Short mmCIF file of C-alpha atoms in Angstrom, two decimals:
data_model
loop_
_atom_site.label_atom_id
_atom_site.label_comp_id
_atom_site.label_asym_id
_atom_site.label_seq_id
_atom_site.Cartn_x
_atom_site.Cartn_y
_atom_site.Cartn_z
CA MET A 965 23.14 -8.50 17.66
CA LYS A 966 19.18 -8.40 19.50
CA LYS A 967 16.45 -6.79 17.33
CA THR A 968 15.54 -3.18 18.24
CA GLU A 969 11.93 -4.32 18.79
CA LYS A 970 12.61 -6.84 20.95
CA MET A 971 15.47 -3.96 22.69
CA THR A 972 14.64 -1.79 27.09
CA PRO A 973 15.01 1.39 26.82
CA LYS A 974 18.08 1.23 28.25
CA GLU A 975 19.88 -0.80 25.37
CA ILE A 976 18.52 1.67 23.02
CA ARG A 977 19.85 4.46 24.65
CA ALA A 978 23.55 2.40 25.60
CA LEU A 979 22.80 2.21 20.80
CA ILE A 980 22.29 5.04 20.36
CA ARG A 981 25.34 6.49 23.03
CA LYS A 982 28.02 4.67 20.68
CA GLY A 983 26.41 6.66 17.59
CA GLU A 984 25.07 3.23 16.71
CA TRP A 985 21.46 4.07 15.98
CA GLN A 986 20.81 7.94 14.25
CA ARG A 987 17.26 7.74 13.03
CA PRO A 988 13.95 8.87 14.58
CA THR A 989 12.88 6.94 17.33
CA SER A 990 9.68 6.30 16.57
CA GLY A 991 8.18 3.04 16.50
CA LEU A 992 11.63 1.96 19.16
CA ALA A 993 10.51 0.68 22.75
CA LEU A 994 6.58 0.29 22.32
CA GLY A 995 5.07 0.95 25.32
CA TYR A 996 6.99 3.22 26.75
CA ALA A 997 7.05 7.61 26.53
CA GLN A 998 9.42 8.72 24.66
CA ALA A 999 10.05 12.80 25.55
CA ASN A 1000 11.11 16.45 23.50
CA LEU A 1001 13.97 18.52 24.91
CA VAL A 1002 14.38 21.55 25.80
CA VAL A 1003 17.89 22.80 27.05
CA LEU A 1004 17.78 27.00 28.31
CA PRO A 1005 20.59 28.85 29.94
CA LYS A 1006 19.94 29.63 33.67
CA LYS A 1007 19.09 32.62 33.37
CA TYR A 1008 16.16 31.48 30.33
CA ALA A 1009 14.57 28.85 33.02
CA PHE A 1010 13.13 30.15 35.28
CA ASP A 1011 10.65 31.79 31.85
CA PHE A 1012 10.02 28.66 30.22
CA LEU A 1013 8.97 26.79 33.15
CA LEU A 1014 6.70 29.25 34.36
CA PHE A 1015 5.15 29.17 30.14
CA CYS A 1016 4.65 25.52 31.03
CA GLN A 1017 2.91 26.00 33.89
CA ARG A 1018 0.85 28.35 32.31
CA ASN A 1019 0.50 26.23 28.91
CA PRO A 1020 0.43 22.34 30.27
CA LYS A 1021 -2.05 21.49 27.49
CA PRO A 1022 0.70 22.08 24.81
CA CYS A 1023 3.91 21.90 27.46
CA PRO A 1024 3.46 18.83 29.70
CA LEU A 1025 6.98 18.35 31.57
CA LEU A 1026 7.62 15.76 32.15
CA GLU A 1027 10.60 16.22 33.92
CA VAL A 1028 12.96 19.73 35.04
CA LEU A 1029 17.02 19.22 35.78
CA ASP A 1030 18.35 21.09 37.70
CA ALA A 1031 21.21 23.89 36.12
CA GLY A 1032 23.78 22.22 34.54
CA LYS A 1033 22.86 18.46 35.11
CA TYR A 1034 22.92 16.36 32.56
CA ILE A 1035 21.60 13.13 34.35
CA THR A 1036 17.86 12.35 34.18
CA GLU A 1037 16.03 11.12 37.33
CA ILE A 1038 12.47 10.50 36.98
CA LEU A 1039 12.00 9.36 33.35
CA ALA A 1040 14.87 6.53 33.04
CA ALA A 1041 17.81 6.54 36.10
CA GLY A 1042 20.90 7.94 34.70
CA ALA A 1043 20.03 8.70 31.28
CA ASP A 1044 22.65 11.44 29.53
CA ILE A 1045 21.16 13.62 27.93
CA THR A 1046 23.86 14.77 26.12
CA THR A 1047 23.93 11.74 24.33
CA ASP A 1048 21.23 9.53 24.51
CA LEU A 1049 19.01 11.04 21.60
CA PRO A 1050 19.70 9.66 18.17
CA LEU A 1051 19.62 14.21 17.14
CA TYR A 1052 20.53 17.48 18.10
CA ASN A 1053 19.19 20.44 16.51
CA VAL A 1054 21.65 23.64 18.27
CA TYR A 1055 19.83 26.61 17.80
CA LYS A 1056 21.54 30.42 18.26
CA ASN A 1057 19.75 33.94 18.71
CA GLY A 1058 17.03 31.98 17.65
CA LYS A 1059 18.88 30.75 14.37
CA LEU A 1060 18.95 27.12 13.36
CA ILE A 1061 23.36 26.80 13.36
CA SER A 1062 23.74 22.84 13.27
CA THR A 1063 22.09 19.69 14.03
CA ILE A 1064 24.78 16.74 15.78
CA GLN A 1065 25.06 13.44 16.98
CA ASN A 1066 25.91 14.44 20.99
CA VAL A 1067 26.52 17.73 22.51
CA GLU A 1068 28.62 17.36 25.44
CA ASN A 1069 31.09 19.80 24.30
CA LEU A 1070 28.49 21.92 23.76
CA TRP A 1071 27.46 21.83 27.31
CA GLN A 1072 26.99 24.55 30.30
CA ASP A 1073 27.65 24.81 33.69
CA ASP A 1074 24.34 26.89 33.33
CA PHE A 1075 21.79 24.99 31.23
CA VAL A 1076 18.93 23.65 32.21
CA THR A 1077 17.27 20.74 30.77
CA PHE A 1078 13.01 20.59 30.67
CA LEU A 1079 11.49 17.27 29.02
CA LEU A 1080 8.17 17.26 27.61
CA GLY A 1081 4.79 15.10 27.25
CA CYS A 1082 5.19 13.50 23.46
CA SER A 1083 1.96 11.88 20.89
CA TYR A 1084 4.01 9.35 20.68
CA SER A 1085 2.00 8.05 23.77
CA PHE A 1086 -1.39 8.25 23.25
CA GLU A 1087 -1.39 7.61 20.32
CA GLU A 1088 -0.53 4.34 21.49
CA ALA A 1089 -3.77 4.51 23.74
CA LEU A 1090 -5.42 5.42 20.52
CA LEU A 1091 -4.53 2.58 18.61
CA LYS A 1092 -4.95 -0.30 21.11
CA VAL A 1093 -8.82 1.07 21.47
CA LYS A 1094 -8.86 0.48 17.62
CA VAL A 1095 -8.80 5.05 17.15
CA PRO A 1096 -7.45 4.58 13.82
CA VAL A 1097 -4.57 6.92 13.76
CA ARG A 1098 -4.51 8.26 9.75
CA HIS A 1099 -0.17 9.43 9.89
CA ILE A 1100 1.08 6.38 10.81
CA GLU A 1101 -1.20 4.37 8.62
CA GLU A 1102 -0.14 6.92 6.13
CA GLU A 1103 3.02 6.39 7.12
CA LYS A 1104 3.58 10.55 7.26
CA ASN A 1105 4.31 13.00 9.15
CA VAL A 1106 1.62 13.93 12.11
CA PRO A 1107 0.11 17.23 9.74
CA MET A 1108 0.56 21.07 12.56
CA TYR A 1109 -1.33 23.76 12.08
CA ILE A 1110 -1.09 27.58 14.04
CA THR A 1111 -3.63 28.40 14.79
CA HIS A 1112 -5.33 31.96 16.17
CA ILE A 1113 -5.68 30.93 20.17
CA THR A 1114 -3.53 32.68 22.52
CA CYS A 1115 -0.74 30.96 24.53
CA ARG A 1116 -0.41 32.75 27.71
CA GLN A 1117 2.71 34.68 27.97
CA ALA A 1118 5.28 34.29 31.20
CA GLY A 1119 8.34 36.88 30.52
CA ILE A 1120 10.39 36.51 26.68
CA PHE A 1121 8.13 33.42 25.72
CA LYS A 1122 4.90 34.37 23.72
CA GLY A 1123 3.34 32.91 20.34
CA PRO A 1124 0.44 30.91 19.23
CA LEU A 1125 -1.13 27.65 20.30
CA VAL A 1126 0.45 24.85 17.60
CA VAL A 1127 -2.03 21.53 17.05
CA SER A 1128 -1.39 18.40 15.77
CA MET A 1129 -4.82 17.02 13.92
CA ARG A 1130 -6.02 13.52 13.66
CA PRO A 1131 -8.73 12.52 11.56
CA ILE A 1132 -11.49 10.47 13.69
CA PRO A 1133 -15.03 8.87 12.88
CA GLU A 1134 -18.10 9.65 14.08
CA ASN A 1135 -18.38 6.80 15.94
CA LEU A 1136 -15.24 6.99 17.42
CA LEU A 1137 -14.94 10.44 18.50
CA VAL A 1138 -16.52 10.43 22.43
CA LYS A 1139 -14.00 7.07 22.30
CA ALA A 1140 -10.85 9.15 20.94
CA VAL A 1141 -11.87 11.98 23.74
CA ASN A 1142 -12.12 9.85 26.55
CA ILE A 1143 -9.03 8.08 25.51
CA THR A 1144 -7.05 11.10 25.33
CA SER A 1145 -7.85 12.77 28.68
CA ARG A 1146 -6.21 10.17 30.96
CA TYR A 1147 -2.95 11.42 29.52
CA ALA A 1148 -2.68 14.65 30.28
CA ALA A 1149 1.07 14.76 31.03
CA VAL A 1150 0.82 13.76 27.05
CA HIS A 1151 -1.11 17.12 26.37
CA GLY A 1152 -4.09 15.10 27.35
CA ALA A 1153 -8.00 15.66 25.98
CA PRO A 1154 -8.49 17.66 22.50
CA VAL A 1155 -8.35 21.35 22.48
CA HIS A 1156 -11.01 21.21 19.58
CA ILE A 1157 -13.69 18.73 17.86
CA GLY A 1158 -14.96 19.99 14.19
CA ASN A 1159 -14.53 23.17 11.98
CA PRO A 1160 -11.03 23.98 12.12
CA LEU A 1161 -12.21 27.44 10.31
CA LYS A 1162 -13.11 27.69 14.61
CA ILE A 1163 -9.63 28.12 15.66
CA GLY A 1164 -8.53 29.84 13.20
CA ILE A 1165 -7.46 28.01 10.27
CA LYS A 1166 -7.97 28.39 6.62
CA ASP A 1167 -6.73 25.34 4.86
CA ILE A 1168 -6.78 21.94 6.63
CA HIS A 1169 -4.90 20.14 3.59
CA LYS A 1170 -2.52 23.07 4.12
CA PRO A 1171 -0.57 22.45 7.53
CA ASP A 1172 1.83 24.41 8.75
CA PHE A 1173 4.11 21.77 9.70
CA GLY A 1174 4.20 17.93 8.81
CA ASP A 1175 1.94 16.27 5.87
CA ALA A 1176 -1.53 16.75 5.06
CA VAL A 1177 -3.31 13.57 5.60
CA THR A 1178 -6.47 12.08 4.04
CA ILE A 1179 -9.87 12.92 5.84
CA ARG A 1180 -12.84 10.61 4.77
CA THR A 1181 -16.39 11.01 4.97
CA GLY A 1182 -17.79 10.62 8.19
CA GLU A 1183 -15.11 11.61 9.60
CA VAL A 1184 -14.32 14.66 12.34
CA PRO A 1185 -10.46 15.97 12.78
CA VAL A 1186 -9.93 16.18 15.90
CA PHE A 1187 -7.32 18.24 16.76
CA TRP A 1188 -4.81 18.18 20.22
CA ALA A 1189 -1.97 20.95 21.86
CA CYS A 1190 1.83 20.26 20.08
CA GLY A 1191 5.08 20.14 21.68
CA VAL A 1192 6.02 21.92 18.82
CA THR A 1193 4.41 25.29 20.53
CA PRO A 1194 6.88 25.38 22.89
CA GLN A 1195 9.57 25.14 20.47
CA ALA A 1196 7.69 27.64 18.13
CA ALA A 1197 8.30 30.03 21.27
CA VAL A 1198 11.50 29.64 22.13
CA MET A 1199 12.81 30.21 19.05
CA GLU A 1200 11.02 33.27 18.71
CA ALA A 1201 12.31 34.38 21.54
CA LYS A 1202 15.82 33.81 20.00
CA PRO A 1203 17.78 32.93 22.94
CA ASP A 1204 21.69 32.60 22.50
CA ILE A 1205 21.26 29.16 22.39
CA CYS A 1206 19.24 26.52 22.74
CA ILE A 1207 19.30 22.75 22.26
CA THR A 1208 16.85 20.53 21.33
CA HIS A 1209 15.35 17.15 20.18
CA ALA A 1210 15.70 17.00 16.58
CA PRO A 1211 12.03 16.47 14.70
CA GLY A 1212 11.47 12.79 15.41
CA HIS A 1213 14.25 12.04 17.48
CA MET A 1214 13.66 11.83 20.53
CA PHE A 1215 13.82 10.57 24.39
CA ILE A 1216 13.65 7.11 25.41
CA SER A 1217 12.04 6.49 28.35
CA ASP A 1218 12.42 4.16 31.60
CA ILE A 1219 8.86 5.36 31.96
CA LEU A 1220 6.06 2.89 30.34
CA ASN A 1221 2.46 5.70 28.43
CA GLU A 1222 0.62 3.37 30.24
CA GLU A 1223 2.28 5.14 33.53
CA LEU A 1224 1.37 8.06 32.44
CA ALA A 1225 -2.33 7.84 32.24
CA SER A 1226 -4.60 9.67 34.85
CA ILE A 1227 -6.83 6.68 35.88
CA MET B 1166 -26.99 43.99 54.05
CA LYS B 1167 -26.32 41.51 51.45
CA LYS B 1168 -26.10 37.89 53.86
CA THR B 1169 -22.07 36.09 53.66
CA GLU B 1170 -23.44 33.38 52.08
CA LYS B 1171 -24.97 34.42 49.92
CA MET B 1172 -22.29 37.16 48.24
CA THR B 1173 -20.19 35.96 45.31
CA PRO B 1174 -16.50 35.38 46.03
CA LYS B 1175 -16.54 38.93 44.62
CA GLU B 1176 -18.07 40.56 46.41
CA ILE B 1177 -16.59 39.01 49.04
CA ARG B 1178 -13.57 39.93 48.51
CA ALA B 1179 -14.10 43.56 47.80
CA LEU B 1180 -15.81 42.82 51.83
CA ILE B 1181 -12.11 41.85 52.61
CA ARG B 1182 -10.55 44.91 50.41
CA LYS B 1183 -12.53 47.17 52.63
CA GLY B 1184 -11.15 45.65 56.34
CA GLU B 1185 -14.59 44.19 56.85
CA TRP B 1186 -13.91 40.64 56.55
CA GLN B 1187 -11.11 39.40 58.85
CA ARG B 1188 -12.38 35.60 60.01
CA PRO B 1189 -11.38 32.69 58.48
CA THR B 1190 -12.58 31.78 54.66
CA SER B 1191 -13.87 28.91 55.09
CA GLY B 1192 -17.36 28.28 54.05
CA LEU B 1193 -17.90 31.48 52.68
CA ALA B 1194 -18.99 31.84 48.42
CA LEU B 1195 -19.78 27.21 48.86
CA GLY B 1196 -18.55 25.87 45.97
CA TYR B 1197 -15.80 28.09 44.59
CA ALA B 1198 -11.92 27.05 45.21
CA GLN B 1199 -10.28 28.45 47.64
CA ALA B 1200 -6.60 29.36 47.37
CA ASN B 1201 -2.92 29.09 49.61
CA LEU B 1202 -0.65 31.90 48.87
CA VAL B 1203 2.60 32.19 49.55
CA VAL B 1204 4.58 35.25 47.86
CA LEU B 1205 9.12 34.75 46.99
CA PRO B 1206 11.38 37.96 46.06
CA LYS B 1207 11.87 36.29 42.05
CA LYS B 1208 15.48 35.87 43.05
CA TYR B 1209 13.32 32.35 45.00
CA ALA B 1210 10.84 31.52 42.80
CA PHE B 1211 12.66 29.49 39.34
CA ASP B 1212 12.96 26.94 42.17
CA PHE B 1213 9.88 27.40 44.26
CA LEU B 1214 8.48 26.99 40.59
CA LEU B 1215 10.76 23.90 40.50
CA PHE B 1216 9.62 23.23 43.82
CA CYS B 1217 5.94 22.80 42.72
CA GLN B 1218 6.28 21.20 39.26
CA ARG B 1219 8.28 18.22 41.39
CA ASN B 1220 5.93 17.77 44.32
CA PRO B 1221 2.72 18.70 42.51
CA LYS B 1222 0.55 16.40 44.10
CA PRO B 1223 1.34 18.91 47.84
CA CYS B 1224 1.78 21.93 45.60
CA PRO B 1225 -0.99 21.80 43.41
CA LEU B 1226 -0.13 25.79 41.15
CA LEU B 1227 -3.07 26.90 40.25
CA GLU B 1228 -2.10 30.51 38.89
CA VAL B 1229 1.39 32.42 39.18
CA LEU B 1230 1.97 36.01 38.06
CA ASP B 1231 4.67 37.82 36.76
CA ALA B 1232 7.04 39.60 38.93
CA GLY B 1233 5.64 42.31 40.81
CA LYS B 1234 2.21 41.84 39.41
CA TYR B 1235 -0.38 41.55 42.84
CA ILE B 1236 -3.86 41.26 40.21
CA THR B 1237 -4.83 37.77 38.57
CA GLU B 1238 -5.97 36.59 35.96
CA ILE B 1239 -6.52 33.43 36.41
CA LEU B 1240 -8.42 32.45 39.01
CA ALA B 1241 -10.31 35.82 39.77
CA ALA B 1242 -10.31 39.48 36.61
CA GLY B 1243 -8.71 42.03 38.76
CA ALA B 1244 -8.72 40.34 42.45
CA ASP B 1245 -5.95 42.35 44.30
CA ILE B 1246 -3.31 39.57 46.62
CA THR B 1247 -2.27 42.45 48.30
CA THR B 1248 -6.16 43.33 50.28
CA ASP B 1249 -8.33 40.32 48.77
CA LEU B 1250 -7.14 37.58 51.52
CA PRO B 1251 -8.29 38.22 55.41
CA LEU B 1252 -5.14 38.14 56.62
CA TYR B 1253 -1.21 37.77 55.73
CA ASN B 1254 1.62 36.35 57.38
CA VAL B 1255 4.84 37.83 56.92
CA TYR B 1256 7.95 35.74 57.73
CA LYS B 1257 11.93 37.04 57.86
CA ASN B 1258 14.28 34.70 57.35
CA GLY B 1259 12.36 32.04 58.47
CA LYS B 1260 10.66 33.51 61.22
CA LEU B 1261 7.32 34.69 61.13
CA ILE B 1262 7.68 38.64 62.17
CA SER B 1263 3.65 40.02 61.88
CA THR B 1264 0.13 38.68 60.70
CA ILE B 1265 -1.26 41.33 59.12
CA GLN B 1266 -4.68 43.40 57.15
CA ASN B 1267 -2.94 43.45 53.77
CA VAL B 1268 0.81 43.62 52.58
CA GLU B 1269 -0.48 46.89 49.86
CA ASN B 1270 2.62 48.50 51.82
CA LEU B 1271 5.36 45.95 51.88
CA TRP B 1272 5.01 45.49 48.13
CA GLN B 1273 8.59 45.34 46.52
CA ASP B 1274 9.12 45.32 42.93
CA ASP B 1275 10.52 41.66 42.66
CA PHE B 1276 7.87 39.83 44.41
CA VAL B 1277 6.79 37.08 42.77
CA THR B 1278 2.81 35.74 43.94
CA PHE B 1279 1.65 31.82 43.59
CA LEU B 1280 -1.74 30.87 44.43
CA LEU B 1281 -2.03 27.20 45.03
CA GLY B 1282 -5.07 24.70 45.17
CA CYS B 1283 -6.67 24.26 48.73
CA SER B 1284 -8.07 20.48 50.55
CA TYR B 1285 -11.28 22.63 51.02
CA SER B 1286 -12.68 21.97 47.40
CA PHE B 1287 -12.57 17.92 47.57
CA GLU B 1288 -14.23 18.13 50.81
CA GLU B 1289 -17.18 19.30 48.94
CA ALA B 1290 -16.67 16.86 46.45
CA LEU B 1291 -16.40 14.24 49.16
CA LEU B 1292 -19.42 16.16 50.93
CA LYS B 1293 -21.64 15.89 47.87
CA VAL B 1294 -21.48 12.20 47.57
CA LYS B 1295 -21.97 11.44 50.96
CA VAL B 1296 -19.16 10.58 52.17
CA PRO B 1297 -17.87 12.26 56.32
CA VAL B 1298 -15.58 14.61 56.55
CA ARG B 1299 -14.27 13.80 60.30
CA HIS B 1300 -13.29 16.97 60.90
CA ILE B 1301 -16.16 19.54 59.87
CA GLU B 1302 -18.33 17.48 61.90
CA GLU B 1303 -16.39 17.71 64.87
CA GLU B 1304 -16.10 21.52 63.65
CA LYS B 1305 -11.61 21.10 64.11
CA ASN B 1306 -8.71 22.11 62.20
CA VAL B 1307 -8.24 18.75 59.88
CA PRO B 1308 -4.91 16.47 61.96
CA MET B 1309 -1.91 17.11 59.26
CA TYR B 1310 1.36 14.46 60.20
CA ILE B 1311 5.03 15.27 58.90
CA THR B 1312 5.84 12.07 57.04
CA HIS B 1313 9.12 10.30 56.12
CA ILE B 1314 8.47 10.11 52.46
CA THR B 1315 10.60 12.88 51.15
CA CYS B 1316 10.18 16.24 48.73
CA ARG B 1317 12.24 16.14 45.06
CA GLN B 1318 14.16 18.84 46.14
CA ALA B 1319 14.96 22.26 43.84
CA GLY B 1320 17.20 24.99 44.84
CA ILE B 1321 17.07 25.98 48.67
CA PHE B 1322 13.54 24.57 48.82
CA LYS B 1323 13.65 20.85 50.48
CA GLY B 1324 11.38 19.05 53.13
CA PRO B 1325 8.65 16.07 54.16
CA LEU B 1326 5.70 14.94 52.53
CA VAL B 1327 3.25 16.75 55.37
CA VAL B 1328 -0.43 15.09 54.70
CA SER B 1329 -3.41 15.73 55.77
CA MET B 1330 -5.69 12.74 57.40
CA ARG B 1331 -9.41 11.85 56.98
CA PRO B 1332 -11.47 8.44 58.16
CA ILE B 1333 -13.10 6.73 56.43
CA PRO B 1334 -15.39 3.94 56.67
CA GLU B 1335 -14.28 1.01 54.86
CA ASN B 1336 -17.39 0.36 52.49
CA LEU B 1337 -16.31 4.28 51.32
CA LEU B 1338 -12.90 4.00 50.26
CA VAL B 1339 -13.12 2.90 46.50
CA LYS B 1340 -15.49 6.07 46.57
CA ALA B 1341 -12.87 8.69 48.82
CA VAL B 1342 -10.32 7.40 46.30
CA ASN B 1343 -11.79 7.78 42.54
CA ILE B 1344 -14.18 11.67 43.83
CA THR B 1345 -10.54 13.08 44.90
CA SER B 1346 -8.43 11.69 42.13
CA ARG B 1347 -10.78 14.23 40.11
CA TYR B 1348 -9.17 16.76 41.93
CA ALA B 1349 -5.32 16.78 40.30
CA ALA B 1350 -5.69 20.67 40.99
CA VAL B 1351 -5.77 20.18 44.72
CA HIS B 1352 -4.45 17.38 45.96
CA GLY B 1353 -6.32 14.47 44.05
CA ALA B 1354 -5.22 10.90 45.10
CA PRO B 1355 -4.90 9.48 48.61
CA VAL B 1356 -0.99 9.28 48.98
CA HIS B 1357 -1.69 6.58 51.73
CA ILE B 1358 -4.46 4.24 52.57
CA GLY B 1359 -4.19 2.97 55.92
CA ASN B 1360 -1.79 1.77 58.69
CA PRO B 1361 0.27 4.83 59.16
CA LEU B 1362 3.58 3.57 60.30
CA LYS B 1363 3.23 2.49 56.90
CA ILE B 1364 4.10 6.40 56.04
CA GLY B 1365 6.43 7.40 59.05
CA ILE B 1366 3.39 8.28 61.80
CA LYS B 1367 3.88 7.44 64.57
CA ASP B 1368 0.68 8.39 66.87
CA ILE B 1369 -2.56 8.69 65.13
CA HIS B 1370 -3.71 11.09 67.67
CA LYS B 1371 -1.38 13.17 68.09
CA PRO B 1372 -1.40 15.68 64.32
CA ASP B 1373 1.89 17.69 63.83
CA PHE B 1374 -0.54 20.44 63.21
CA GLY B 1375 -4.35 21.01 63.39
CA ASP B 1376 -6.45 18.70 65.70
CA ALA B 1377 -6.88 14.93 66.66
CA VAL B 1378 -10.18 14.09 65.07
CA THR B 1379 -12.66 10.64 66.03
CA ILE B 1380 -11.39 6.81 63.64
CA ARG B 1381 -14.16 4.84 64.23
CA THR B 1382 -14.56 1.38 64.06
CA GLY B 1383 -14.79 0.20 60.61
CA GLU B 1384 -13.44 3.00 59.82
CA VAL B 1385 -9.75 3.72 57.86
CA PRO B 1386 -7.11 6.72 58.24
CA VAL B 1387 -6.30 8.09 54.37
CA PHE B 1388 -3.94 10.48 53.89
CA TRP B 1389 -3.80 13.40 51.69
CA ALA B 1390 -1.28 15.38 49.99
CA CYS B 1391 -0.73 18.71 51.97
CA GLY B 1392 -0.53 22.25 51.12
CA VAL B 1393 1.32 22.43 54.72
CA THR B 1394 4.33 21.24 52.53
CA PRO B 1395 6.04 23.71 50.27
CA GLN B 1396 4.44 26.48 53.30
CA ALA B 1397 7.49 24.04 55.42
CA ALA B 1398 9.81 23.95 52.74
CA VAL B 1399 9.57 27.35 52.24
CA MET B 1400 9.87 28.09 56.11
CA GLU B 1401 13.06 25.68 56.38
CA ALA B 1402 15.12 27.44 52.91
CA LYS B 1403 14.55 31.21 55.52
CA PRO B 1404 13.62 33.16 52.82
CA ASP B 1405 14.68 37.25 52.89
CA ILE B 1406 11.44 38.13 53.15
CA CYS B 1407 7.74 36.32 52.47
CA ILE B 1408 3.92 36.25 52.61
CA THR B 1409 1.96 33.83 53.26
CA HIS B 1410 -2.45 34.27 53.50
CA ALA B 1411 -2.49 33.34 57.90
CA PRO B 1412 -3.90 29.56 58.66
CA GLY B 1413 -7.66 29.80 57.17
CA HIS B 1414 -7.48 33.00 56.15
CA MET B 1415 -7.22 31.95 51.61
CA PHE B 1416 -7.94 33.40 48.39
CA ILE B 1417 -11.56 33.26 47.63
CA SER B 1418 -11.42 32.50 43.59
CA ASP B 1419 -13.91 33.00 41.11
CA ILE B 1420 -13.23 29.45 39.46
CA LEU B 1421 -15.97 26.55 40.78
CA ASN B 1422 -14.34 23.44 42.12
CA GLU B 1423 -16.32 21.77 39.37
CA GLU B 1424 -13.99 23.17 36.55
CA LEU B 1425 -10.66 21.31 38.48
CA ALA B 1426 -12.12 18.32 37.94
CA SER B 1427 -10.36 16.13 35.21
CA ILE B 1428 -13.47 14.44 34.63
#
């Protein structure tokens, strides 16, 4: 069998579909964009689409499927949303009820699928220009924090902006801002540089999600809008049913990260 | 009375609200973004929002109001959508039934308001860096063409991409691309440079909307996605009722064009 690091996105999705890859997707199909998944019944779809339109930094939409459709067109030709992610979370009334390998049997004709950009894309861009990404170096989850910045509400969806943090050496701050600004489709430019208190983070060493990482002397904490924001807003709204990817088990697209860059 | 060219957007909107300005808004509140208006009943709103998400170049959303709301929050604090544009078109089942100065009496609790970016913003940016804008020089309407490029359909909304054309001197092509690329919120980079036939335009001298303009020797026709695209898609879908701005009679926002630029 071909080694996974040499496989195309399509080959990896086929492997996942057969149930032969159930682990996180980090490091797979390098160079290709991965996406967050949110599936909601149609009755919630306008509100959620509007929430994304009003909060594009935490909720950068890459593709929305018509109600009932589970085959992608833009991010990949013919990928199947119900089988092509390694692991799914199923929520009922805001509570996680199961974590499963495919959602074929749960599919409803009124389900609307949203695929949102993910920070893996801009982290690759940072690494390419030699800006360090600490949680990758330390083999941890990125640290994430609930801020006191409020998202713009849309119908039943509301909540605080959640950010991810990467410590950046002072002399690379400009480069980190410039490179991530090119990637508006995957969270884009930082939302804050420096003092965590200014955005309501009391203890940088105690993230609300993920793991704390080392901040070295001469490094500044830099905060980007995070894809946990829409997930938190969805859970808080307690829809009858909602399906998402399980953390780290993303949708692997056929789109190169570089294709998502603006310039 | 203060001269209109010195008036702030808020002062001009107040004048319009009192019925004292019923002419086109071109040239008013220079430096500030103007916006296209589309108002639709809620039952069409998800499809239209999705049409904009799928076709961001012709349909760059700047603000969407909640159903029933007619006071803006993002583009201006407290502007009234029902009174603050100089002239409105009212369509029923895809047919223009009236052109009126305010729509207070027509307002319905289920109306959803969409405000979309307008090319005035990037034309100002072109002029600032001395790229000529021919239809302004010749005091005409910008020439617009129906292309053979198909928009991505969303529910009942579909149709061809409509483009506007500006002839650009060869030595300024790069500048014209670069400067408009910064303005993704107002149509952004061109969709095509050069041969009109390649995008299905048979006679550059016979635009489908607006006026033909002079193309001089050494100039290349450059095509940008145009705000007529969503309007045409809406008319084609024949909703029970739809309200838009009358052509050229735009919503004047409090946002500077420069604030819409990405870099």
